[in-house]
mmCIF file of C-alpha atoms in Angstrom:
data_model
loop_
_atom_site.group_PDB
_atom_site.id
_atom_site.type_symbol
_atom_site.label_atom_id
_atom_site.label_comp_id
_atom_site.label_asym_id
_atom_site.label_seq_id
_atom_site.Cartn_x
_atom_site.Cartn_y
_atom_site.Cartn_z
ATOM 1 C CA MET A 1 22.811 12.563 -66.159
ATOM 2 C CA ASN A 2 20.101 13.874 -64.313
ATOM 3 C CA MET A 3 19.712 12.435 -60.875
ATOM 4 C CA ASN A 4 16.474 11.205 -60.544
ATOM 5 C CA TYR A 5 16.726 9.375 -64.162
ATOM 6 C CA GLU A 6 20.372 8.180 -63.006
ATOM 7 C CA LYS A 7 18.266 6.196 -59.995
ATOM 8 C CA GLN A 8 15.003 5.272 -62.106
ATOM 9 C CA LEU A 9 17.560 3.413 -64.550
ATOM 10 C CA ILE A 10 19.753 1.701 -61.949
ATOM 11 C CA SER A 11 16.118 0.637 -60.382
ATOM 12 C CA THR A 12 15.397 -0.654 -64.281
ATOM 13 C CA TYR A 13 18.530 -2.305 -64.574
ATOM 14 C CA THR A 14 18.698 -3.928 -61.119
ATOM 15 C CA LYS A 15 15.114 -5.491 -61.464
ATOM 16 C CA ALA A 16 16.089 -6.707 -65.067
ATOM 17 C CA ILE A 17 19.321 -8.815 -63.576
ATOM 18 C CA ILE A 18 17.307 -10.428 -60.615
ATOM 19 C CA ASP A 19 14.426 -11.141 -62.608
ATOM 20 C CA LYS A 20 17.152 -12.822 -65.302
ATOM 21 C CA TYR A 21 20.053 -13.889 -62.859
ATOM 22 C CA GLY A 22 19.059 -13.060 -59.617
ATOM 23 C CA ILE A 23 20.437 -11.035 -57.009
ATOM 24 C CA VAL A 24 23.805 -12.627 -56.734
ATOM 25 C CA ILE A 25 25.720 -12.755 -60.175
ATOM 26 C CA ARG A 26 28.676 -14.935 -60.626
ATOM 27 C CA PRO A 27 31.939 -14.129 -63.423
ATOM 28 C CA LYS A 28 30.451 -16.346 -66.120
ATOM 29 C CA GLU A 29 27.131 -14.501 -65.613
ATOM 30 C CA LEU A 30 28.508 -11.046 -65.685
ATOM 31 C CA ALA A 31 30.235 -11.870 -69.025
ATOM 32 C CA ASN A 32 27.175 -12.702 -70.013
ATOM 33 C CA ILE A 33 25.683 -9.414 -68.978
ATOM 34 C CA LEU A 34 28.383 -7.571 -70.380
ATOM 35 C CA ASN A 35 28.761 -9.824 -73.698
ATOM 36 C CA MET A 36 32.456 -10.588 -72.752
ATOM 37 C CA SER A 37 33.915 -14.167 -72.065
ATOM 38 C CA VAL A 38 34.404 -15.341 -69.066
ATOM 39 C CA LYS A 39 38.264 -15.288 -69.416
ATOM 40 C CA THR A 40 38.360 -11.603 -70.091
ATOM 41 C CA ILE A 41 36.390 -10.861 -66.682
ATOM 42 C CA TYR A 42 38.731 -13.044 -65.040
ATOM 43 C CA ASN A 43 41.888 -11.024 -66.432
ATOM 44 C CA GLU A 44 40.436 -7.883 -65.782
ATOM 45 C CA ILE A 45 39.489 -8.939 -62.240
ATOM 46 C CA SER A 46 43.251 -10.057 -61.899
ATOM 47 C CA ASP A 47 44.281 -6.934 -63.328
ATOM 48 C CA SER A 48 42.303 -4.635 -61.248
ATOM 49 C CA LYS A 49 40.585 -3.325 -64.558
ATOM 50 C CA ASP A 50 37.147 -1.238 -64.182
ATOM 51 C CA LEU A 51 34.731 -3.716 -63.385
ATOM 52 C CA PRO A 52 31.406 -3.581 -61.090
ATOM 53 C CA LYS A 53 32.383 -4.156 -57.648
ATOM 54 C CA TYR A 54 32.917 -7.894 -56.366
ATOM 55 C CA THR A 55 32.518 -8.989 -53.129
ATOM 56 C CA MET A 56 34.128 -12.363 -51.874
ATOM 57 C CA LEU A 57 31.331 -15.039 -50.583
ATOM 58 C CA LYS A 58 32.258 -18.086 -48.863
ATOM 59 C CA GLY A 59 35.863 -17.873 -51.357
ATOM 60 C CA LYS A 60 34.079 -17.131 -54.131
ATOM 61 C CA LYS A 61 34.202 -13.246 -56.525
ATOM 62 C CA ILE A 62 30.119 -12.616 -56.841
ATOM 63 C CA TYR A 63 28.241 -9.553 -58.094
ATOM 64 C CA MET A 64 25.532 -8.010 -56.616
ATOM 65 C CA ALA A 65 23.148 -7.357 -58.860
ATOM 66 C CA ASN A 66 22.584 -3.420 -57.951
ATOM 67 C CA GLU A 67 25.912 -3.112 -58.124
ATOM 68 C CA ILE A 68 26.268 -3.945 -61.510
ATOM 69 C CA ALA A 69 23.138 -1.867 -62.860
ATOM 70 C CA ARG A 70 25.026 0.867 -61.217
ATOM 71 C CA TRP A 71 27.801 -0.054 -62.537
ATOM 72 C CA LEU A 72 26.246 0.421 -66.300
ATOM 73 C CA VAL A 73 24.524 3.493 -65.737
ATOM 74 C CA GLU A 74 27.684 4.980 -64.218
ATOM 75 C CA ASN A 75 29.532 3.876 -67.846
ATOM 76 C CA SER A 76 26.832 3.642 -70.061
ATOM 77 C CA MET A 77 28.666 6.006 -72.491
ATOM 78 C CA ARG A 78 30.736 2.444 -73.260
ATOM 79 C CA TYR A 79 27.793 -0.043 -72.537
ATOM 80 C CA GLU A 80 25.233 1.255 -74.586
ATOM 81 C CA GLY A 81 22.846 -1.169 -75.471
ATOM 82 C CA GLY A 82 23.432 -3.243 -73.039
ATOM 83 C CA HIS A 83 20.925 -5.660 -71.600
#
């Protein structure tokens, strides 16, 4: 992918995610974005599978909208047509 195109996609995905879910995304919302069950998300986390980067906030795993967007663009072949 062209780098400028990738940046535009990341920016667009980030804005769409923020508009719908806010900046901080919980695993339940990530499951909705990726069309997975919450259980699958937690299994993927505990198995250290390929998911967007998360951070800890007050002892809870959260995802940032921009990290989800970056991950969606980098993995677009697997998740084409996602939200």
